[in-house]
Coordinates of C-alpha atoms (C1' of nucleotides) in Angstrom, one line a residue:
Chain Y
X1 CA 22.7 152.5 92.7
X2 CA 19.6 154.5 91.9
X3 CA 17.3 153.2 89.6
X4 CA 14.3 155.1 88.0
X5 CA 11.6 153.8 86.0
X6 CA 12.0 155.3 82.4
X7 CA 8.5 156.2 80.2
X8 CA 10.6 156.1 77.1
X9 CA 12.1 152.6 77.5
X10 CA 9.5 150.8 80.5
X11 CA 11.8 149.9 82.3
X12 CA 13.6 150.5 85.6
X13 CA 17.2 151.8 84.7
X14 CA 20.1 152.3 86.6
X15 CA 20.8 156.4 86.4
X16 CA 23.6 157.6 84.9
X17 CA 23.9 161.3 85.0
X18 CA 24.6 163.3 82.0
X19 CA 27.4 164.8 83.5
X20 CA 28.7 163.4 86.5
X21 CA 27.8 164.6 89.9
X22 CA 25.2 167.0 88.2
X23 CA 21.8 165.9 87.6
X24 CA 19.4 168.2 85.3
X25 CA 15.6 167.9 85.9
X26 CA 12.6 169.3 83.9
X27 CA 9.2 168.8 85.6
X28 CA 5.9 170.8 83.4
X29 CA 4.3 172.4 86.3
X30 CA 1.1 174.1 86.7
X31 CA -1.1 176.6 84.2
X32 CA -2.4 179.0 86.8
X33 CA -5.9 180.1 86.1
X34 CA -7.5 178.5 89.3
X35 CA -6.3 177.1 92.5
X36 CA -3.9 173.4 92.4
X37 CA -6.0 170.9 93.6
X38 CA -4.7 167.4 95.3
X39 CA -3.6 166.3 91.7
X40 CA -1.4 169.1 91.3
X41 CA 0.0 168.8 95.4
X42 CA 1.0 165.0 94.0
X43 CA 3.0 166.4 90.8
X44 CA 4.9 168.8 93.7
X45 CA 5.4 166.7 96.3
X46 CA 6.3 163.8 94.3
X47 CA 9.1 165.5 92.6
X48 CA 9.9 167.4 95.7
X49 CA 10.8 164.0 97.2
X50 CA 12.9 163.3 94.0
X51 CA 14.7 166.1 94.2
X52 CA 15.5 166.2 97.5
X53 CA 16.6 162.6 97.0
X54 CA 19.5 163.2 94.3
X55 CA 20.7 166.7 96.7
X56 CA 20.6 163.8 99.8
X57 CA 22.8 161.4 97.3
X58 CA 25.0 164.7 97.1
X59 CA 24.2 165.5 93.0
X60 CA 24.4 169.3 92.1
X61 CA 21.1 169.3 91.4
X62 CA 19.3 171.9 89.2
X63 CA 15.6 171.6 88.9
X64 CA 13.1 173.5 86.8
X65 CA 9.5 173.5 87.1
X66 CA 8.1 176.4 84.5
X67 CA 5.0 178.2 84.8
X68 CA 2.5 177.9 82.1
X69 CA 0.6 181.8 82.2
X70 CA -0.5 182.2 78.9
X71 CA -3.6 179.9 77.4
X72 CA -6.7 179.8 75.8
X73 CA -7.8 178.8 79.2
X74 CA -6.0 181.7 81.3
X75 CA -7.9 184.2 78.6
X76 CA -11.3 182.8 78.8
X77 CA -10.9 183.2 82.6
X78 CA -9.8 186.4 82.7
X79 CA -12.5 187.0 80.3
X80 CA -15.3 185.7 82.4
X81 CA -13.9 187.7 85.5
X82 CA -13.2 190.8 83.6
X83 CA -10.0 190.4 85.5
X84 CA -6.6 191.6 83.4
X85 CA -4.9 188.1 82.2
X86 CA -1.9 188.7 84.3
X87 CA -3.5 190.1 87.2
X88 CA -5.2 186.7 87.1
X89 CA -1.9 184.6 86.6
X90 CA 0.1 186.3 89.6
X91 CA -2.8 185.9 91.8
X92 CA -2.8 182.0 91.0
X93 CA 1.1 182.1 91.2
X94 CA 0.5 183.5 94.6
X95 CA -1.5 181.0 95.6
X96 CA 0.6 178.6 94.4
X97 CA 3.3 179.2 96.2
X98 CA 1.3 179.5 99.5
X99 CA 0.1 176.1 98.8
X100 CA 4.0 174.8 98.0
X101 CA 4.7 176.3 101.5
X102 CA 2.4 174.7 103.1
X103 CA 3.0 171.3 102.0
X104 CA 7.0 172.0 102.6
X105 CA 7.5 171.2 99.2
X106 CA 11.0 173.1 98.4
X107 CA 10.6 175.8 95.4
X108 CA 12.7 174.5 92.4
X109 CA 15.8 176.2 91.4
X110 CA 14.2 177.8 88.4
X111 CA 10.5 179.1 87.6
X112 CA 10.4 180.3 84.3
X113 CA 7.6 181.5 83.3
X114 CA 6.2 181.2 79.3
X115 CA 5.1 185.3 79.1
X116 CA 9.3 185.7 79.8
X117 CA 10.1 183.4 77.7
X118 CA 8.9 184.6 74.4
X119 CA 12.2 185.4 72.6
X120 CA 13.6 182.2 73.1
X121 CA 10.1 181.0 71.5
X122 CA 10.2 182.3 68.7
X123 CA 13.8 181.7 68.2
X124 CA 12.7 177.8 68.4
X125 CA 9.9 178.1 66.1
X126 CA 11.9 179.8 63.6
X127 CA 14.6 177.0 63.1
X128 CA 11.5 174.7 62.9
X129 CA 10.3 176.2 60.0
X130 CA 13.9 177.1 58.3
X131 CA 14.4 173.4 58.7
X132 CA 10.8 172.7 57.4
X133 CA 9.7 171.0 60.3
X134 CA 7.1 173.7 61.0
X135 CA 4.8 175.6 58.8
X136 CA 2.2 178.5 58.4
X137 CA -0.8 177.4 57.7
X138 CA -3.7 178.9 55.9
X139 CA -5.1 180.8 59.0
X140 CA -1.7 182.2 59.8
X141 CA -1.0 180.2 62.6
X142 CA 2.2 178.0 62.7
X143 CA 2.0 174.3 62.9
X144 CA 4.7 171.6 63.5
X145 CA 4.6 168.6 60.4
X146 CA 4.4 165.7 63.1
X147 CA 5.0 163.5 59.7
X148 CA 8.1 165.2 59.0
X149 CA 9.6 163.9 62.5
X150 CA 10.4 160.2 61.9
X151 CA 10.7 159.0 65.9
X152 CA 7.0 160.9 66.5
X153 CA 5.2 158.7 68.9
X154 CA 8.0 157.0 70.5
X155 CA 7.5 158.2 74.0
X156 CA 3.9 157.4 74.1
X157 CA 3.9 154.3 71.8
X158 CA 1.8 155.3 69.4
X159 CA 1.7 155.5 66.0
X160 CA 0.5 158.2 63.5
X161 CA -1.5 156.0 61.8
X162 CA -3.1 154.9 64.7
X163 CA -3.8 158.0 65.7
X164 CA -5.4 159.2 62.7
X165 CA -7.7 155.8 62.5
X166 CA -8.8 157.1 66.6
X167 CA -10.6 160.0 64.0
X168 CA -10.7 161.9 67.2
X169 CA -9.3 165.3 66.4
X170 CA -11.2 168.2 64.6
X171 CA -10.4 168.7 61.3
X172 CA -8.7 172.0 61.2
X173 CA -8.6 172.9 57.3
X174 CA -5.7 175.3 58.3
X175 CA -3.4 172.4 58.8
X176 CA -1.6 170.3 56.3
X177 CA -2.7 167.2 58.7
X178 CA -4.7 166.6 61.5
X179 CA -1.9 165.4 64.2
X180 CA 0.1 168.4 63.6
X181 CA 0.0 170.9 66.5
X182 CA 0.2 174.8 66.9
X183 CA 3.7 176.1 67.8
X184 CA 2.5 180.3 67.3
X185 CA -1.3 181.1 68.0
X186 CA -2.6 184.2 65.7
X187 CA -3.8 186.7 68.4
X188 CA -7.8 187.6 68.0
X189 CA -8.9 191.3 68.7
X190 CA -7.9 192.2 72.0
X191 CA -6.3 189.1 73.3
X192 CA -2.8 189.4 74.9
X193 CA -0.5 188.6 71.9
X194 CA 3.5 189.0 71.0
X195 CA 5.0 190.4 68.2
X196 CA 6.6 187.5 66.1
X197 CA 7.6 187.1 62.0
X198 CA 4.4 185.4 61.4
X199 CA 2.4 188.4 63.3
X200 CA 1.0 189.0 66.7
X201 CA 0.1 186.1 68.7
X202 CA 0.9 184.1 71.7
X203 CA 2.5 180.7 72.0
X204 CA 1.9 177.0 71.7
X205 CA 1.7 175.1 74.9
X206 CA 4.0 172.5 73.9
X207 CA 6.6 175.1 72.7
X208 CA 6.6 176.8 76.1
X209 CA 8.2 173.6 77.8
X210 CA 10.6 172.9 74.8
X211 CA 12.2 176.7 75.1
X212 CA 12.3 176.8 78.7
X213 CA 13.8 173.2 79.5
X214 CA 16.3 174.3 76.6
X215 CA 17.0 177.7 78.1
X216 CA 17.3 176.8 81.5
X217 CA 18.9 173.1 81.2
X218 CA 20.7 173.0 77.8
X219 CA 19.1 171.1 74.7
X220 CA 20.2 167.7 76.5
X221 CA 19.2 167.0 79.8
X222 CA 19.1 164.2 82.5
X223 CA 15.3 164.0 83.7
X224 CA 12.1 165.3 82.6
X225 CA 8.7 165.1 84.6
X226 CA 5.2 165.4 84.7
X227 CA 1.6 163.9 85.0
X228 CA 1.0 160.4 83.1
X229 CA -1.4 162.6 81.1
X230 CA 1.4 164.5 79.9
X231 CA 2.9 161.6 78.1
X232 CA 0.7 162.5 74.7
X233 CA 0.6 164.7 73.0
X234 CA 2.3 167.0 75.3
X235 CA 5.9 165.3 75.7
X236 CA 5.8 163.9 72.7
X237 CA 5.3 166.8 71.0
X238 CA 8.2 168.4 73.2
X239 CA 10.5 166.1 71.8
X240 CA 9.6 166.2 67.9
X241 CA 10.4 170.2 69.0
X242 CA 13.3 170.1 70.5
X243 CA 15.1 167.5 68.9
X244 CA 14.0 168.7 65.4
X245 CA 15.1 172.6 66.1
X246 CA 18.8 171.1 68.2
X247 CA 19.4 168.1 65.9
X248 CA 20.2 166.9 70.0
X249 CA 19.1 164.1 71.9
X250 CA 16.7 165.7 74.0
X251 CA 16.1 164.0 77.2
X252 CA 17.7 160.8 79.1
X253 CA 14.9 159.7 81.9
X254 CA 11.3 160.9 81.2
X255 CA 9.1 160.0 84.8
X256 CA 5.1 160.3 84.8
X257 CA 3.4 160.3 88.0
X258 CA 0.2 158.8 88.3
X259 CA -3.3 160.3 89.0
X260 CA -5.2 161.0 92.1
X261 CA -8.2 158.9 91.9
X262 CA -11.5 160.2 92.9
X263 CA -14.2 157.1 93.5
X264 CA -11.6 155.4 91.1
X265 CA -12.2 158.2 88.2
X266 CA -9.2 160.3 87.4
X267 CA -9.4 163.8 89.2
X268 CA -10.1 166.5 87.3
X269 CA -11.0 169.7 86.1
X270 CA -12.9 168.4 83.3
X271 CA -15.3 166.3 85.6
X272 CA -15.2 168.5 88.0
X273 CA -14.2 165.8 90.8
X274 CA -11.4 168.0 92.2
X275 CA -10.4 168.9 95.9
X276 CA -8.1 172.0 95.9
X277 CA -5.7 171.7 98.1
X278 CA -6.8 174.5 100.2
X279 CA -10.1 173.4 100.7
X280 CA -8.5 169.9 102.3
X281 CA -6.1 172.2 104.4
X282 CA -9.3 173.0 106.2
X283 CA -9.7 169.6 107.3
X284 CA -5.8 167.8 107.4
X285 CA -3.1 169.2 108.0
X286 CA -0.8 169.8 105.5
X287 CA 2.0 167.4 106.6
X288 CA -0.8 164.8 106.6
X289 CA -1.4 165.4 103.0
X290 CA 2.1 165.3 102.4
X291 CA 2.6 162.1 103.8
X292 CA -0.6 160.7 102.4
X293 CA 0.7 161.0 99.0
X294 CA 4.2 159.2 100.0
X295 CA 1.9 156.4 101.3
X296 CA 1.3 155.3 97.4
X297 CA 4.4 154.9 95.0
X298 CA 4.8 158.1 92.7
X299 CA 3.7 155.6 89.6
X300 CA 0.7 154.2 91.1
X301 CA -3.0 155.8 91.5
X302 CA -3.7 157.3 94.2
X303 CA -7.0 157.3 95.2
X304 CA -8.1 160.2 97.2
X305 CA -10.8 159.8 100.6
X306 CA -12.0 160.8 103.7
X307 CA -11.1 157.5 105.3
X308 CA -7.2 157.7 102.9
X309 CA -6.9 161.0 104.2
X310 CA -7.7 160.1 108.1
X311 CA -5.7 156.9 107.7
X312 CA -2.8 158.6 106.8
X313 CA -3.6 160.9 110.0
X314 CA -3.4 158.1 112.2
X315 CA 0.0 156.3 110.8
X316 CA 1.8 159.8 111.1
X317 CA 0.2 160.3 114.8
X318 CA 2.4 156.9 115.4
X319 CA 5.5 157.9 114.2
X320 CA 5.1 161.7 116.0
X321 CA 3.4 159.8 119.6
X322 CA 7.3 157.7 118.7
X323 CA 9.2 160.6 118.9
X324 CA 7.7 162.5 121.7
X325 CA 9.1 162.3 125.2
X326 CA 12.0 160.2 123.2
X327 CA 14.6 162.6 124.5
X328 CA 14.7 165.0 127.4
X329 CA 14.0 167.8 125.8
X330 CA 12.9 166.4 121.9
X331 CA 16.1 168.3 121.1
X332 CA 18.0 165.5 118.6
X333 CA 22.0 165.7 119.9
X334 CA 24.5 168.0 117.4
X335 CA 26.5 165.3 116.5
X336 CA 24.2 162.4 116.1
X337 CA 24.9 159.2 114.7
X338 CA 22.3 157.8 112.1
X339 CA 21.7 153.7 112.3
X340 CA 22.9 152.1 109.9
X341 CA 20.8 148.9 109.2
X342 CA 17.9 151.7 109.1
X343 CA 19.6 153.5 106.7
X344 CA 20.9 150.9 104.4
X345 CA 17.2 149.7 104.3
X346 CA 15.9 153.3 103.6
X347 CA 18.4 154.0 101.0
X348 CA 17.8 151.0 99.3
X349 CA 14.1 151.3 98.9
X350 CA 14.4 155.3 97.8
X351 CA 16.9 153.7 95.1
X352 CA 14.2 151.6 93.9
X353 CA 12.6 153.7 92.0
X354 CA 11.4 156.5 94.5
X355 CA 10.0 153.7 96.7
X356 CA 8.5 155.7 99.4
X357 CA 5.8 153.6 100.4
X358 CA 9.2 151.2 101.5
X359 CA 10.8 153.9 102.9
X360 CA 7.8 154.6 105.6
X361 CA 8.0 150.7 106.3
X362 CA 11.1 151.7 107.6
X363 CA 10.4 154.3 109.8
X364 CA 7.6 152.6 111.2
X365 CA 9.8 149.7 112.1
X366 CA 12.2 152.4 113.6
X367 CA 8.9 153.9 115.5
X368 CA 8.4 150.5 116.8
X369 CA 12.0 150.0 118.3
X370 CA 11.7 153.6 119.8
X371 CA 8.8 152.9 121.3
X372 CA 10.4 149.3 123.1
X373 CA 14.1 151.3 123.8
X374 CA 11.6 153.8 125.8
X375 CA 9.4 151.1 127.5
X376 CA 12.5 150.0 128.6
X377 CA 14.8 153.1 128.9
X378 CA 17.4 152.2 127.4
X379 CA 19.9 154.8 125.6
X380 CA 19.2 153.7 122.4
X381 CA 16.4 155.9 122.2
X382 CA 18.7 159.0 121.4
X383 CA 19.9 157.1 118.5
X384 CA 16.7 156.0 117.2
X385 CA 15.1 159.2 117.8
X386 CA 17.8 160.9 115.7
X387 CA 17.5 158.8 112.9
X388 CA 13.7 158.6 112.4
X389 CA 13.4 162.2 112.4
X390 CA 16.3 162.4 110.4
X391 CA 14.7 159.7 107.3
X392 CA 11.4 161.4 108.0
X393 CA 13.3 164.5 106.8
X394 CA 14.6 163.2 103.9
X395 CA 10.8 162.9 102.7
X396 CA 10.3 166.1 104.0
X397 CA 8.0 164.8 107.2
X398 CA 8.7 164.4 111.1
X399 CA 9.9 167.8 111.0
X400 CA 7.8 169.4 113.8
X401 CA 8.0 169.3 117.6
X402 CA 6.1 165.8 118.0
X403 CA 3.6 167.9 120.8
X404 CA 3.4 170.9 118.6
X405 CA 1.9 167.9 115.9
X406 CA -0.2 165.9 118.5
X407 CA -1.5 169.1 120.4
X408 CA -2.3 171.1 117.0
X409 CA -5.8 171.7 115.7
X410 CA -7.3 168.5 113.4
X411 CA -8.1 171.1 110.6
X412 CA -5.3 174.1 109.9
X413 CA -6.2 177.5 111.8
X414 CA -6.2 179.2 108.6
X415 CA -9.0 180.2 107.2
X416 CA -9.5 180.8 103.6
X417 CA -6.9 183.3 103.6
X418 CA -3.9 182.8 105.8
X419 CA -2.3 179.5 104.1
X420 CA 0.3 181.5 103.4
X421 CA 2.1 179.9 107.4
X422 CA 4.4 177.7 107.3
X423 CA 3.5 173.9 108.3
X424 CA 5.0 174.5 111.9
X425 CA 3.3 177.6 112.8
X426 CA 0.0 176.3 111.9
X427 CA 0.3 174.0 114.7
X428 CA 0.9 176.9 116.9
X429 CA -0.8 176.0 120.4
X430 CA -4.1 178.1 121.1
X431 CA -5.2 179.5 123.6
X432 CA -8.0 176.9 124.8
X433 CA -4.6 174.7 125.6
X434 CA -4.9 176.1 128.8
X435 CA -8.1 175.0 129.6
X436 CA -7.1 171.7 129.1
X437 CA -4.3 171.9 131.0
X438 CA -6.7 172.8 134.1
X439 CA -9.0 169.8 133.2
X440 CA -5.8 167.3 133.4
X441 CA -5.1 169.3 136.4
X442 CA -8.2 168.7 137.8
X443 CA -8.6 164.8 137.0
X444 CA -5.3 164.4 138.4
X445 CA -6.2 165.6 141.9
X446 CA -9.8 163.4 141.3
X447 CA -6.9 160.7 140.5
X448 CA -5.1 161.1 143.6
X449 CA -8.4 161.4 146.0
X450 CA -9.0 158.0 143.9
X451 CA -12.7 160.0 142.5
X452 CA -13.0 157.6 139.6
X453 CA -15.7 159.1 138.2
X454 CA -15.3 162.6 138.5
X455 CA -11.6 161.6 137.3
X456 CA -13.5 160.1 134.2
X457 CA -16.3 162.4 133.5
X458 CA -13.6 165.0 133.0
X459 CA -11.2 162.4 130.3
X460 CA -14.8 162.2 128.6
X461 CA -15.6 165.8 128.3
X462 CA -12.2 166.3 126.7
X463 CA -12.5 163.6 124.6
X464 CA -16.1 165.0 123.3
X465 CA -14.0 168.2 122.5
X466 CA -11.6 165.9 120.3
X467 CA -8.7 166.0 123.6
X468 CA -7.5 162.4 124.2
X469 CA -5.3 162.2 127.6
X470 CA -2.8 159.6 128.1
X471 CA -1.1 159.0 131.5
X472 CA 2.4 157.6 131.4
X473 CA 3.6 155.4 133.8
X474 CA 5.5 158.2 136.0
X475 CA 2.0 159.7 136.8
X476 CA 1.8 162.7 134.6
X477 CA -0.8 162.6 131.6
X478 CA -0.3 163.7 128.5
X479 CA -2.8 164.8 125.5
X480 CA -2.8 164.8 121.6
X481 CA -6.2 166.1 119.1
X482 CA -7.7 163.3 117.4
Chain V
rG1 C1' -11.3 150.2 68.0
rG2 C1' -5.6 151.3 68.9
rC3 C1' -1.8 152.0 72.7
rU4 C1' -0.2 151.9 78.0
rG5 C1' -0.7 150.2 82.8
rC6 C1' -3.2 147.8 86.8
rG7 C1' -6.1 143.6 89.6
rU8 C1' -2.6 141.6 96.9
rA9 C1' -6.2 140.1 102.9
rG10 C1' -12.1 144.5 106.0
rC11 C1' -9.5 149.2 103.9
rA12 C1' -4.9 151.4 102.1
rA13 C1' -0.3 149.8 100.0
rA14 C1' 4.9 147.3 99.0
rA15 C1' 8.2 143.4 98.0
rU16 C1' 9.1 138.5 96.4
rG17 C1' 10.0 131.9 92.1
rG18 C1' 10.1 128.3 98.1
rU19 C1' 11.0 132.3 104.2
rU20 C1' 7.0 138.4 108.9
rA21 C1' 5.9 143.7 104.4
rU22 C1' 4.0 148.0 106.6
rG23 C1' -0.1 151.3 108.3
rC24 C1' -5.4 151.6 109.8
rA25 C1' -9.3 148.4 111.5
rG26 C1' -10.5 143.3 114.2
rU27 C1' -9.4 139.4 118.0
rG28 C1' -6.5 137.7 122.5
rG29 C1' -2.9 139.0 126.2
rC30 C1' 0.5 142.5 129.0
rC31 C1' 0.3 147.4 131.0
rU32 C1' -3.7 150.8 133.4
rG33 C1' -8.3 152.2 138.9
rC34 C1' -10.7 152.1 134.0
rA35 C1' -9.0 153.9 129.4
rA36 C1' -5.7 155.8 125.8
rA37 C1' -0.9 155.1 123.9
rG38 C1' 2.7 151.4 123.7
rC39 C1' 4.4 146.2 123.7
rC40 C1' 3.5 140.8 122.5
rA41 C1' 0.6 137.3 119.9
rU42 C1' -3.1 136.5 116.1
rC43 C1' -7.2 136.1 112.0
rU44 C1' -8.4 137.9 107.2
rA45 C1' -4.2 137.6 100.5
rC46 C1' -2.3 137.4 96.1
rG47 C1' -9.1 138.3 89.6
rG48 C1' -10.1 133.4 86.6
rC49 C1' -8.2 129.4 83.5
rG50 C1' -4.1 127.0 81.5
rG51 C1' 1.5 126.6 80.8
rU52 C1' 6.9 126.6 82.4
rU53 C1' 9.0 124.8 87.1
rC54 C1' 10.7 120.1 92.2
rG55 C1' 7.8 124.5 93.6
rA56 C1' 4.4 130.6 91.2
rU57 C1' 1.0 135.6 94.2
rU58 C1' 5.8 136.3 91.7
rC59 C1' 7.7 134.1 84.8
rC60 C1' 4.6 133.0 80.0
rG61 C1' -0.3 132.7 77.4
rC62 C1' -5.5 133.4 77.2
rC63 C1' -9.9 135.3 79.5
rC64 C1' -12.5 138.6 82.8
rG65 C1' -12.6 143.3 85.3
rC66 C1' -10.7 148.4 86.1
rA67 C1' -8.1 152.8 85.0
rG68 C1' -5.4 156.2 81.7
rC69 C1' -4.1 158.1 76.9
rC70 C1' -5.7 158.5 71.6
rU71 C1' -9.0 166.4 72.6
rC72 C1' -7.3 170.8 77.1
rC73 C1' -5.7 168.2 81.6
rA74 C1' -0.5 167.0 86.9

RNA sequence: GGCUGCGUAGCAAAAUGGUUAUGCAGUGGCCUGCAAAGCCAUCUACGGCGGUUCGAUUCCGCCCGCAGCCUCCA
């Protein structure tokens, strides 16, 4: 019985798909004039997790995560770089999707993209104004009459007269009131810009989401997603939108993740406390990034750190030191079986509300029965094994060859430019691997000739070079990167 | 000012009206030539003040503190 915490109502409800079996999901993704930073990684890997979630619970999933590529931002970029606007966009898209890869975040079913998507647009923003919900105001441009929409503020519980005693927003004379938002942006002289009825321009940002969810999903759907920022005006506004132009209900669940913190201020662009995601690839790995963010619930802040970050290195070196020399040849059987007490507990917490800092309570409690069933060598290993690695893929972690994880490089071997790898070949084994297997070699036959110091002079060297060896019981030594 | 939400041990982070969260770190023990890893044990908690209750960290009220939104933002 999965429950999911609903913006529009606060509260936890049990979810009842629109249509049974099928489950319809909307989450507003990025607008690519720079590079994601850890904020955006949360929005991805949190909604990964959910998605892969409802295909695990066996829904026909479809989910659509759009691509915002035209805004005043994306201009004035392209602008300052004297870089053509789209030539700027599918460079960012590029590097979106490297960073995706890299955090084995699964690409959503559907990408649309707003500069695609400008028929359906306009279509919208015409039945807004036949049903005189929208209007042109005295500059041309085309505003939505938030007065005229009855249930305006609902999601975000506000009120407009709240809003207009906050006396926050700029008095634009072309509008017939200060809450109402653009829906069709009169181009200026050489800006990118879209024939429409009302002239050349470019969309609203708020109408971009409202006609892709609607194309792609239908005008009712079961989930939509996003930032907590989102909430207003942005989702709001998509709802006065598309409920006003389909006379539908528009959305069942609406889900906001919460922020990455930085020194307990909200990441980002604006104050300029942001870590792009690549930059942090050059000191974690991405798997540790991934599973840093499941270490918080989706709705809770995450605050972002050296010490967070090298934390969460440490818990998922447990769980991967578990799994290694767990079987003979850390091949999991074909036809495993999955425990079920570990599953039931698992299940139970992803059904609360995407609980995943629950769910890695319970693979460490599996890594901690692992690690007795191999102390004592009992068969129950296989078993355990299996099912560890096989929750840890259900949160998309665990995934690697536990020595390929342990032996890789601290930081990811890619520079600047190569992020484009996939999370297991970035813990390809280099070449210096050798030389430490010559070093173990050597303190071994120290070991034997019962040279204690030489033995130990060599287990310091490697640990100056960030090599910690472990012997096991049977006399071999093993090694893992700090 | 208005509207949300939060305040848990050294740090991070869950659940829960009475019973071990969990991870990292600390302490003691086992293991080890010594370590590391692992196992066992263990110390640190529920912002403050009231109320409801046999009993509250958990429910309610007030206060204090923090964050977010009210403008583009994941």
């Amino acid at each position: 019985m999965l429950k999911i915490y609903n913006t529009l109502t606060r509260k936890k409800e049990l979810f009842q798909p629109r249509v049974s079996g099928k489950v319809g999901m909307y989450v507003c993704g990025m607008t690519v004039y720079d590079y994601c930073h850890i904020g955006h990684a949360r929005v991805m890997v949190v909604f990964d997790t959910v998605a892969r979630y409802f295909r695990y619970q066996g829904y026909e999933l479809t989910y659509v995560r759009n691509i915002t590529d035209i805004d005043d931002k994306i201009i004035q970029r392209a602008i300052e770089n004297g870089e053509d606007y789209g030539k700027l966009t599918e460079r960012f898209i590029d590097a979106m999707h490297e960073d995706e890869r890299a955090l084995a975040v699964l690409p959503p079913d559907l990408e649309p993209r707003a500069t695609q998507s400008i028929d359906a647009i306009i279509a919208m923003v015409q039945i807004l104004i036949d049903k005189e919900l929208a209007y042109v105001g005295t500059n041309g441009d085309v505003f939505y009459a938030v007065t005229k929409f009855k249930d305006y503020g609902r999601l975000s519980g506000k009120n407009l007269d709240d809003l207009q005693a906050g006396e926050r927003v700029d008095v634009d004379l072309a509008k017939r009131n200060p809450m109402d938002f653009v829906l069709w942006k009169m181009a200026k002289a050489n800006e990118p810009a879209w024939d429409s009825p009302w002239g050349l321009g470019r969309p609203g940002w708020h109408i971009e989401c409202s006609a892709m969810s609607t194309c792609c999903l239908g005008n009712h759907f079961d989930i939509h997603g996003g930032g907590m920022d989102l909430q207003f005006p942005h989702h709001e506004n998509e709802i006065a939108q598309s409920e006003g132009a389909t006379g539908e209900k528009f959305v069942n669940v609406w889900m906001h993740n919460g922020f990455v913190r930085v020194d307990d201020e909200k990441m980002s662009k604006s104050l300029g406390n942001f870590f792009t995601v690549r930059e942090v690839l050059k000191k974690y790995r991405p798997e540790i990034i991934r599973f840093f963010i499941l270490t918080s619930h989706y709705r809770s802040p995450l605050n972002y750190s050296d010490e967070s970050l090298n934390d969460a290195k440490a818990g998922l070196d447990r769980l991967y030191i578990a799994l290694r020399d767990a079987l003979p040849d850390d091949k999991i059987p074909e036809n495993f079986i999955v425990l079920d007490d570990y599953k039931v507990r698992f299940e139970q917490a992803m059904e609360d509300d995407f609980n995943t800092p629950e769910a890695l309570a319970v693979l460490f409690g599996l890594a901690n029965e692992l690690n007795k069933a191999k102390k004592h060598k009992s068969e129950n290993k296989i078993v355990l094994t299996a099912t560890l690695k096989y929750l840890g893929g259900l949160l998309g972690i665990l995934q690697d060859e536990p020595d390929a994880f342990l032996k890789g490089k601290r930081h990811s071997i890619i520079g600047d430019i190569t992020i484009s790898i996939t999370p297991s070949t970035t813990m390809k084994l280099t070449s210096g691997d050798e030389y430490i297997d010559q070093q173990i070699q050597a303190r071994l036959d120290a070991k034997k000739a019962k040279n204690w110091a030489l033995a130990d002079k060599i287990r310091n060297d490697l640990k100056d070079q960030g090599v910690i060896l472990e012997d096991s019981p049977d006399g071999t030594t093993s090694w893992r990167r700090e």
